[in-house]
CSV table of C-alpha atoms and ligand atoms in Angstrom, one decimal:
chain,number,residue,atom,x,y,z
B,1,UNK,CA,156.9,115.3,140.7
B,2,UNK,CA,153.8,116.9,142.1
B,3,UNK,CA,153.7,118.9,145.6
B,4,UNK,CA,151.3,116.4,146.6
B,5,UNK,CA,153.8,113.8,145.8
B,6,UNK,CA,156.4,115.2,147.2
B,7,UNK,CA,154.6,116.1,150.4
B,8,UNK,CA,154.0,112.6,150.3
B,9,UNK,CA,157.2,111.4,149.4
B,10,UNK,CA,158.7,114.2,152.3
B,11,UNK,CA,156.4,112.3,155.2
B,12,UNK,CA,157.2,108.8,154.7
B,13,UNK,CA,160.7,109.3,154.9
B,14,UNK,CA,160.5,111.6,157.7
B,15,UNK,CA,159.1,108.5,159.3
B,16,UNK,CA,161.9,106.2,158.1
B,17,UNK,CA,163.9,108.6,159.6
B,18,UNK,CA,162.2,108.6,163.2
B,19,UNK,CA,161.9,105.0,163.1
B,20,UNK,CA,165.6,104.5,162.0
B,21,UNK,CA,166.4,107.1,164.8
B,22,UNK,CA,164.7,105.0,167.4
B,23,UNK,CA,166.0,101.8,166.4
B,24,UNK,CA,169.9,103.2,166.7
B,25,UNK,CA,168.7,104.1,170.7
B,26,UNK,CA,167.6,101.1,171.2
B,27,UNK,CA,170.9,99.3,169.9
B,28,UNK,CA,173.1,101.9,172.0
B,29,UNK,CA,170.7,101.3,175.5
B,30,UNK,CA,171.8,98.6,178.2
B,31,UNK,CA,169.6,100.2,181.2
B,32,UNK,CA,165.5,100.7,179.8
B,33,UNK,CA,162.8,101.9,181.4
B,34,UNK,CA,159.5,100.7,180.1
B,35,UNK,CA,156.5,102.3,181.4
B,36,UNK,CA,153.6,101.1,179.8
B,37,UNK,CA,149.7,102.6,180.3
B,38,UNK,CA,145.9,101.2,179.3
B,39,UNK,CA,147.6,101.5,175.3
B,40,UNK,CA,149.6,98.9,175.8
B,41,UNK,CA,146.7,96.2,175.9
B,42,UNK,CA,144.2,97.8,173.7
B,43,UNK,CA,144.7,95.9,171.1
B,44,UNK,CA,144.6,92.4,173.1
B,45,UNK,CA,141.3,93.7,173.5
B,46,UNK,CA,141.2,95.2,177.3
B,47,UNK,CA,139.3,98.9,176.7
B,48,UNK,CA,141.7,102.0,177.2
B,49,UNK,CA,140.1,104.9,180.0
B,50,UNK,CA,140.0,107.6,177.7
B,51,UNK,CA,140.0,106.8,174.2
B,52,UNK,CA,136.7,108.6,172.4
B,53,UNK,CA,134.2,106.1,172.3
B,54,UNK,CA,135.8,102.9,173.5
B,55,UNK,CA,137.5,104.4,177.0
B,56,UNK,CA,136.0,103.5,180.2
B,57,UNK,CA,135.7,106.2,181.4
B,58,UNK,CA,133.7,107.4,178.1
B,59,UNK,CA,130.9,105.0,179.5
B,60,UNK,CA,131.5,105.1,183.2
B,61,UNK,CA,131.6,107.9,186.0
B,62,UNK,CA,135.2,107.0,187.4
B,63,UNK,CA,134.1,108.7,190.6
B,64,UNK,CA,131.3,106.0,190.8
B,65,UNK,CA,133.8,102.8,190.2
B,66,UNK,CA,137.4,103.7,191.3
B,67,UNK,CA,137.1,104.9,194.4
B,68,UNK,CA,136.5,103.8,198.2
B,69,UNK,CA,133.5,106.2,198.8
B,70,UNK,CA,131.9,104.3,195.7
B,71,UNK,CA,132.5,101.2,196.7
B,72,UNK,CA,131.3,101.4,199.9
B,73,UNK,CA,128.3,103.8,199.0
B,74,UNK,CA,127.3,100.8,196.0
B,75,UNK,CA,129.5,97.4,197.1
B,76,UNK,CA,127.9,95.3,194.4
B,77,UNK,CA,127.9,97.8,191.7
B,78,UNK,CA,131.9,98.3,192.1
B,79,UNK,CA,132.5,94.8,193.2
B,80,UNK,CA,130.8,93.4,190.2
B,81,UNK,CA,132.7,96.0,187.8
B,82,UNK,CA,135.9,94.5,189.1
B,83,UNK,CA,134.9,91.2,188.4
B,84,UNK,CA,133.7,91.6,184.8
B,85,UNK,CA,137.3,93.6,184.6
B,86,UNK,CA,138.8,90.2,185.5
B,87,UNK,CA,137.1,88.4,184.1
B,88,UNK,CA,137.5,90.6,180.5
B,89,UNK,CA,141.1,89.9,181.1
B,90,UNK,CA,141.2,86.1,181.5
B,91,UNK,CA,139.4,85.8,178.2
B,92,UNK,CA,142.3,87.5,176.3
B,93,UNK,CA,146.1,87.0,175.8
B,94,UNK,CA,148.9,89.4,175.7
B,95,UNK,CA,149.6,90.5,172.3
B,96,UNK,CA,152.9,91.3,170.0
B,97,UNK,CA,154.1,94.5,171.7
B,98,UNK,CA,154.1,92.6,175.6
B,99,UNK,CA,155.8,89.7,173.7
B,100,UNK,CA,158.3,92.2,172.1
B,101,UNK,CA,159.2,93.6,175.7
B,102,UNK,CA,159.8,90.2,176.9
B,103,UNK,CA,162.3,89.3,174.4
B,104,UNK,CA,164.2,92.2,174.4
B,105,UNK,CA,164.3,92.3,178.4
B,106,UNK,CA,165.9,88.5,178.2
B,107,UNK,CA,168.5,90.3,175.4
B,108,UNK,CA,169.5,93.2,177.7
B,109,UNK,CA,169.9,90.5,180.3
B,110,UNK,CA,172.0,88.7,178.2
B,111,UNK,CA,174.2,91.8,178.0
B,112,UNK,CA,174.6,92.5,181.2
B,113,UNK,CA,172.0,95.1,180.8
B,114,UNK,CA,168.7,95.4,182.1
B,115,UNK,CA,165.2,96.3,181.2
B,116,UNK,CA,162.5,97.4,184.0
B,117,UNK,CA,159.4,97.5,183.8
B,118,UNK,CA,157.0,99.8,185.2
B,119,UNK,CA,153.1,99.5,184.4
B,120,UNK,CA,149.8,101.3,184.9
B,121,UNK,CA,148.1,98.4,184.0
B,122,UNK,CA,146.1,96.0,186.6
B,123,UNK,CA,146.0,93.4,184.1
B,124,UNK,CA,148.5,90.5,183.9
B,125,UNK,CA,149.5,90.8,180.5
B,126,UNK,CA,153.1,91.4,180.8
B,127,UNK,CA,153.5,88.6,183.1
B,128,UNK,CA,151.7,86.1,181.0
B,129,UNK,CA,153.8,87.3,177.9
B,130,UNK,CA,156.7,86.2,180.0
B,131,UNK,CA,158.2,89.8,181.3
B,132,UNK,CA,159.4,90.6,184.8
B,133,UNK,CA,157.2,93.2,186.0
B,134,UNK,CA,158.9,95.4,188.7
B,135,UNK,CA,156.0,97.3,189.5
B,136,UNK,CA,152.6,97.6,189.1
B,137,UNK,CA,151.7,101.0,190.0
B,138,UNK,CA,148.2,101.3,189.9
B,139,UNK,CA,147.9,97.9,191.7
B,140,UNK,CA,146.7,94.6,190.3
B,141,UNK,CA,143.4,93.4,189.2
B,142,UNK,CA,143.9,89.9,190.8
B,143,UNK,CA,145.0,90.7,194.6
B,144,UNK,CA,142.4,91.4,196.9
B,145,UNK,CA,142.6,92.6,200.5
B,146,UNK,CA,139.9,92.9,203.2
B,147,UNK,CA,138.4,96.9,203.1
B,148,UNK,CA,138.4,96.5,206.6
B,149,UNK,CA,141.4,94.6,208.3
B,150,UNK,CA,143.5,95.0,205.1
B,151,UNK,CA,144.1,90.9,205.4
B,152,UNK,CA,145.4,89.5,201.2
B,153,UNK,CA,143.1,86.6,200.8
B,154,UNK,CA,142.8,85.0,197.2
B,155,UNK,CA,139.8,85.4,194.9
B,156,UNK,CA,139.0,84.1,191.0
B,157,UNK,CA,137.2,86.6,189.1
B,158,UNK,CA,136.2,83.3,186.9
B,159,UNK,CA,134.8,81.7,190.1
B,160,UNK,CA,131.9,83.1,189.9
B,161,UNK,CA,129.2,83.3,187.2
B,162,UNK,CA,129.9,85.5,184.2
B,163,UNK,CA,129.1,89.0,184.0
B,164,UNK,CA,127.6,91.7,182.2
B,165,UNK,CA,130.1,94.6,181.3
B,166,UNK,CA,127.6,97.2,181.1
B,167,UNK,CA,126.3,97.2,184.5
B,168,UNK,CA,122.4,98.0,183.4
B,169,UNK,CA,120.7,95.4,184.9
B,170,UNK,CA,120.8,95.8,189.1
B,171,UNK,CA,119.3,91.8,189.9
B,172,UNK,CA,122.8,90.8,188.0
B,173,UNK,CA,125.0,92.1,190.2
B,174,UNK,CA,127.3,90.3,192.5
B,175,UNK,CA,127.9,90.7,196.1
B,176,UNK,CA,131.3,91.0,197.3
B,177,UNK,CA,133.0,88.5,198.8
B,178,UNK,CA,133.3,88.4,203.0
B,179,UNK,CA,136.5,88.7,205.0
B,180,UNK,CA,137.3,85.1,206.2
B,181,UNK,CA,139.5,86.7,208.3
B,182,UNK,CA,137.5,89.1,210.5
B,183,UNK,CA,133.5,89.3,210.9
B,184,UNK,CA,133.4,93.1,209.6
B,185,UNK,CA,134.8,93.5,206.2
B,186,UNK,CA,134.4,92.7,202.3
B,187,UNK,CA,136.9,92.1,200.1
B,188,UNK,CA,138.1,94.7,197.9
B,189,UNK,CA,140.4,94.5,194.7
B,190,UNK,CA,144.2,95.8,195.2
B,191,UNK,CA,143.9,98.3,192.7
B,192,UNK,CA,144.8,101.9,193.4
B,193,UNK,CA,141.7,104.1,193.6
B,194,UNK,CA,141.7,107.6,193.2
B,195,UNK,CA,142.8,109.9,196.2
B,196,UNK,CA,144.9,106.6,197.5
B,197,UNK,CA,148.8,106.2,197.2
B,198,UNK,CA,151.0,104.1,194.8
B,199,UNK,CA,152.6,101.4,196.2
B,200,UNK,CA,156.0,102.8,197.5
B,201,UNK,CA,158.2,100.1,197.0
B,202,UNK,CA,157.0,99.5,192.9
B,203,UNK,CA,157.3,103.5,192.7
B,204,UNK,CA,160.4,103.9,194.7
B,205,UNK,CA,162.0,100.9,191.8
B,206,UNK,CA,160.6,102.9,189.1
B,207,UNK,CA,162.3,106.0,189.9
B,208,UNK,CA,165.7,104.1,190.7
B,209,UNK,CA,165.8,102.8,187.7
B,210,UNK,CA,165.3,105.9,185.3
B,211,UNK,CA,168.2,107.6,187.5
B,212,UNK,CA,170.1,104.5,185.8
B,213,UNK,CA,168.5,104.5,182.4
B,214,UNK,CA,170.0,105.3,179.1
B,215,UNK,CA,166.5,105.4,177.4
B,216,UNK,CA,163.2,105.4,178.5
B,217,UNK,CA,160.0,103.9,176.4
B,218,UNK,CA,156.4,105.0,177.2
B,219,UNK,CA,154.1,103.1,175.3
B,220,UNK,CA,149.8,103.5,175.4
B,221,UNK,CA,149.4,106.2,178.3
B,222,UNK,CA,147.5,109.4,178.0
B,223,UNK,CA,150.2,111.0,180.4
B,224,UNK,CA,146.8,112.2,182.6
B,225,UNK,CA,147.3,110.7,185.9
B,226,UNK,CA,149.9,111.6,188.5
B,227,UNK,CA,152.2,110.9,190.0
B,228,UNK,CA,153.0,108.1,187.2
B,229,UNK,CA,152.8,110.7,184.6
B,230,UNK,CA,156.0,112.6,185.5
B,231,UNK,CA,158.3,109.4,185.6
B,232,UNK,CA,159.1,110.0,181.9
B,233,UNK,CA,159.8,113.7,182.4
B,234,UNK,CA,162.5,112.6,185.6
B,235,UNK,CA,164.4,111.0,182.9
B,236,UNK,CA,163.6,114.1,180.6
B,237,UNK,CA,165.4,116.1,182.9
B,238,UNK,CA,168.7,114.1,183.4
B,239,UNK,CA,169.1,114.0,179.6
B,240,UNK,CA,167.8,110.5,179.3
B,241,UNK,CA,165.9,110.1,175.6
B,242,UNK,CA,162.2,109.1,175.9
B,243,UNK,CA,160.7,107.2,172.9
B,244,UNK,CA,156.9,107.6,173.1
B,245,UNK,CA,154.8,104.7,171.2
B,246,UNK,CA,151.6,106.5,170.7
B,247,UNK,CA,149.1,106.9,168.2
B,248,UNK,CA,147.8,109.9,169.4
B,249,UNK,CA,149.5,112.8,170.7
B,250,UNK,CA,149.6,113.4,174.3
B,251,UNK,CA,150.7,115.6,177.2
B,252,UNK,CA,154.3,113.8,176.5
B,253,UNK,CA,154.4,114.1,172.6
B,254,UNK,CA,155.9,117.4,172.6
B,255,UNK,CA,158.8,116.8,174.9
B,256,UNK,CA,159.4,113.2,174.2
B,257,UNK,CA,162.8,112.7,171.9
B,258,UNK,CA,160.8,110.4,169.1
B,259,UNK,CA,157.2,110.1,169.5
B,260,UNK,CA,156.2,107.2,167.1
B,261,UNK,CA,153.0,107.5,165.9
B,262,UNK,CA,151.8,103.3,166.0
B,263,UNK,CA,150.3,101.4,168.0
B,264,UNK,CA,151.8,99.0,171.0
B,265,UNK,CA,151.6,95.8,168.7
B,266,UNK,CA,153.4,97.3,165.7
B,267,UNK,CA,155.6,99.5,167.3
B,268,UNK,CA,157.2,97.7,169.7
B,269,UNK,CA,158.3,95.1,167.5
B,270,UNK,CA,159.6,97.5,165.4
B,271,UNK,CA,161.8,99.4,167.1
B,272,UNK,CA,163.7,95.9,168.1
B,273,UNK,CA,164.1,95.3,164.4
B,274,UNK,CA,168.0,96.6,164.4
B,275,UNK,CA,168.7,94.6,167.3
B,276,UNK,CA,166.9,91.3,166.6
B,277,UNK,CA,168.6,91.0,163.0
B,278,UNK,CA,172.2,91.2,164.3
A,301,OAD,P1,144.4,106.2,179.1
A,301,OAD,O1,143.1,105.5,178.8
A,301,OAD,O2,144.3,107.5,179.8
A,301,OAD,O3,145.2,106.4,177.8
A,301,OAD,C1,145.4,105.4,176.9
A,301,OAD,C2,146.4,105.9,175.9
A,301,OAD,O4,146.7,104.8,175.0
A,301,OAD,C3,145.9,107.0,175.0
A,301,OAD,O5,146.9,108.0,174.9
A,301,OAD,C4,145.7,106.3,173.6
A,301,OAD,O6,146.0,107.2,172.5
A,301,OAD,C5,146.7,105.2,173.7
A,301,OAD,N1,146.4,104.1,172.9
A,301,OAD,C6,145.2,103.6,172.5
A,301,OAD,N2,145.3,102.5,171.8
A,301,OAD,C7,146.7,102.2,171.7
A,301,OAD,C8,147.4,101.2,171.1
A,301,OAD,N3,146.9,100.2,170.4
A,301,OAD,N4,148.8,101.2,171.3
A,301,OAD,C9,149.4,102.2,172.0
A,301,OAD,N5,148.7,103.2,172.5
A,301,OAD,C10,147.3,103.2,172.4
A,301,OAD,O7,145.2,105.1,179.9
A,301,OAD,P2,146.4,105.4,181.0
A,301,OAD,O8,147.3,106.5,180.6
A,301,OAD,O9,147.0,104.1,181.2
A,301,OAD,O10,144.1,104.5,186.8
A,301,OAD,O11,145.6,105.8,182.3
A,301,OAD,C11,146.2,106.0,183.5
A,301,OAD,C12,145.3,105.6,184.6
A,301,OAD,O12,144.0,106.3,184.4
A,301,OAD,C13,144.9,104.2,184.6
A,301,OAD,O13,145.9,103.4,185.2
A,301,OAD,C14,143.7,104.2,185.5
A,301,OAD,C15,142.9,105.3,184.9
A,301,OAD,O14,142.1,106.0,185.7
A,301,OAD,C16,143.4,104.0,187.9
A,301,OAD,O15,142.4,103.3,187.7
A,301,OAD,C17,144.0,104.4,189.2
């Protein structure tokens, strides 16, 4: 055999290895914790943040879009960002790793266990793949509030007429919507912008359930933004393993117990492969 080959040879059963490895912690878990970033839909076809070329924020200053002084310094221009957002996510469906979740939450249940899930994602993805979602940290694309009198009041991105992603042409713009509630405000989305707080309740379930976990999964986040990006390291540092679906290293990769280098679609279904064959 030639180095090369058995170089070769050397990898792919190093990765046989890693994936067996994962599989065996997903047999032996009752209590997961699933925390899932912008990877996790990429390849339903929402954009990432920060992937090189395709990433929002690669094409957009997120100091001009996710955050109240933008909004109210350019309503229309955030507003109508939002609403293509929506819109973008309407158009597409959740794909094999959110299915994958779903079926092995319903197994755990099954077993007495349980599987908790706790998202970056705005989307509604996980939901419309049939998962319990117990917390949406960075808010949700589809609930708006008044800026002003905070009032919840319902609105369809697909209401209104479609629009342009790119945000170059000003006369296509939308206007927000009013508050029918009081005569001051606009509606804004219920996502969290930046220098704003998580929701406590979703955050306070998320840490809750890694102090019950027996394994943690992270699957499609860059590990950038706090304070979302230390939940994996609280279970880190009660000796809970961390399987990282990834196919780039990140922040994480280093300290995470497996870090599988696939995507959200193949690897999630793959590391349920032991469990789904019994
Ligand atoms: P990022 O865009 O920062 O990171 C996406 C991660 O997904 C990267 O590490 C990619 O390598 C990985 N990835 C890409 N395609 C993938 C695939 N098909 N399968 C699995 N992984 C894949 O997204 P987040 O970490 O979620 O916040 O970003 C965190 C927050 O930053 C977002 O919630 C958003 C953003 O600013 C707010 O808007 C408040």
């Amino acid at each position: 055999m030639t180095q090369h080959h058995a170089d070769e040879e050397q990898a792919s059963s190093t990765l046989e290895d890693t994936q067996r490895a994962a599989e065996e912690l997903v047999a032996q878990a009752r209590h997961v914790v699933v925390l899932s970033g912008a990877g996790m839909s990429a390849e339903s076809g929402v954009p990432t943040f920060r992937d090189a070329q395709t990433g929002l924020w690669e094409r957009f200053d997120a100091t001009q879009l996710a955050t109240e002084e933008a909004f109210r310094a350019d309503p229309p221009m955030v507003w109508t960002w939002y609403v293509w957002r929506g819109q973008l996510v309407r158009g597409v469906e959740p794909n094999a790793g959110h299915l994958a979740i779903t079926r092995w939450q319903n197994k755990l249940t099954e077993l007495g266990g349980r599987l908790t899930v706790a998202t970056q994602n705005v989307d509604d993805l996980h939901e419309r793949a049939g998962t319990r979602v117990a917390a949406h940290l960075h808010g949700d694309l589809f609930a708006y509030r008044c800026l002003e009198c905070g009032t919840e009041q319902g609105f369809d991105p697909e209401s209104v007429r479609a629009v342009d992603g790119t945000l170059n042409d000003r006369t296509q713009l939308l206007d927000p919507v009013s508050c029918s509630s009081c005569s001051a405000g606009v509606l804004r989305p219920g996502v969290v912008w930046f220098g704003e707080a998580l929701p406590e309740h979703g955050f306070g379930l998320a840490i809750d359930a890694i102090q019950e976990a027996d394994l943690i999964l992270v699957v499609g986040s860059s590990g950038m933004v706090q304070p979302a990006a230390s939940l994996p390291l609280l279970g880190l540092d009660r000796g809970v393993p961390v399987i990282e679906i990834n196919p780039q290293a990140t922040e994480l990769s280093s300290q995470a117990t497996i870090h599988l280098e696939t995507t959200a679609a193949h690897g999630v279904p793959e590391i349920l492969a032991q469990i789904e064959t019994r």
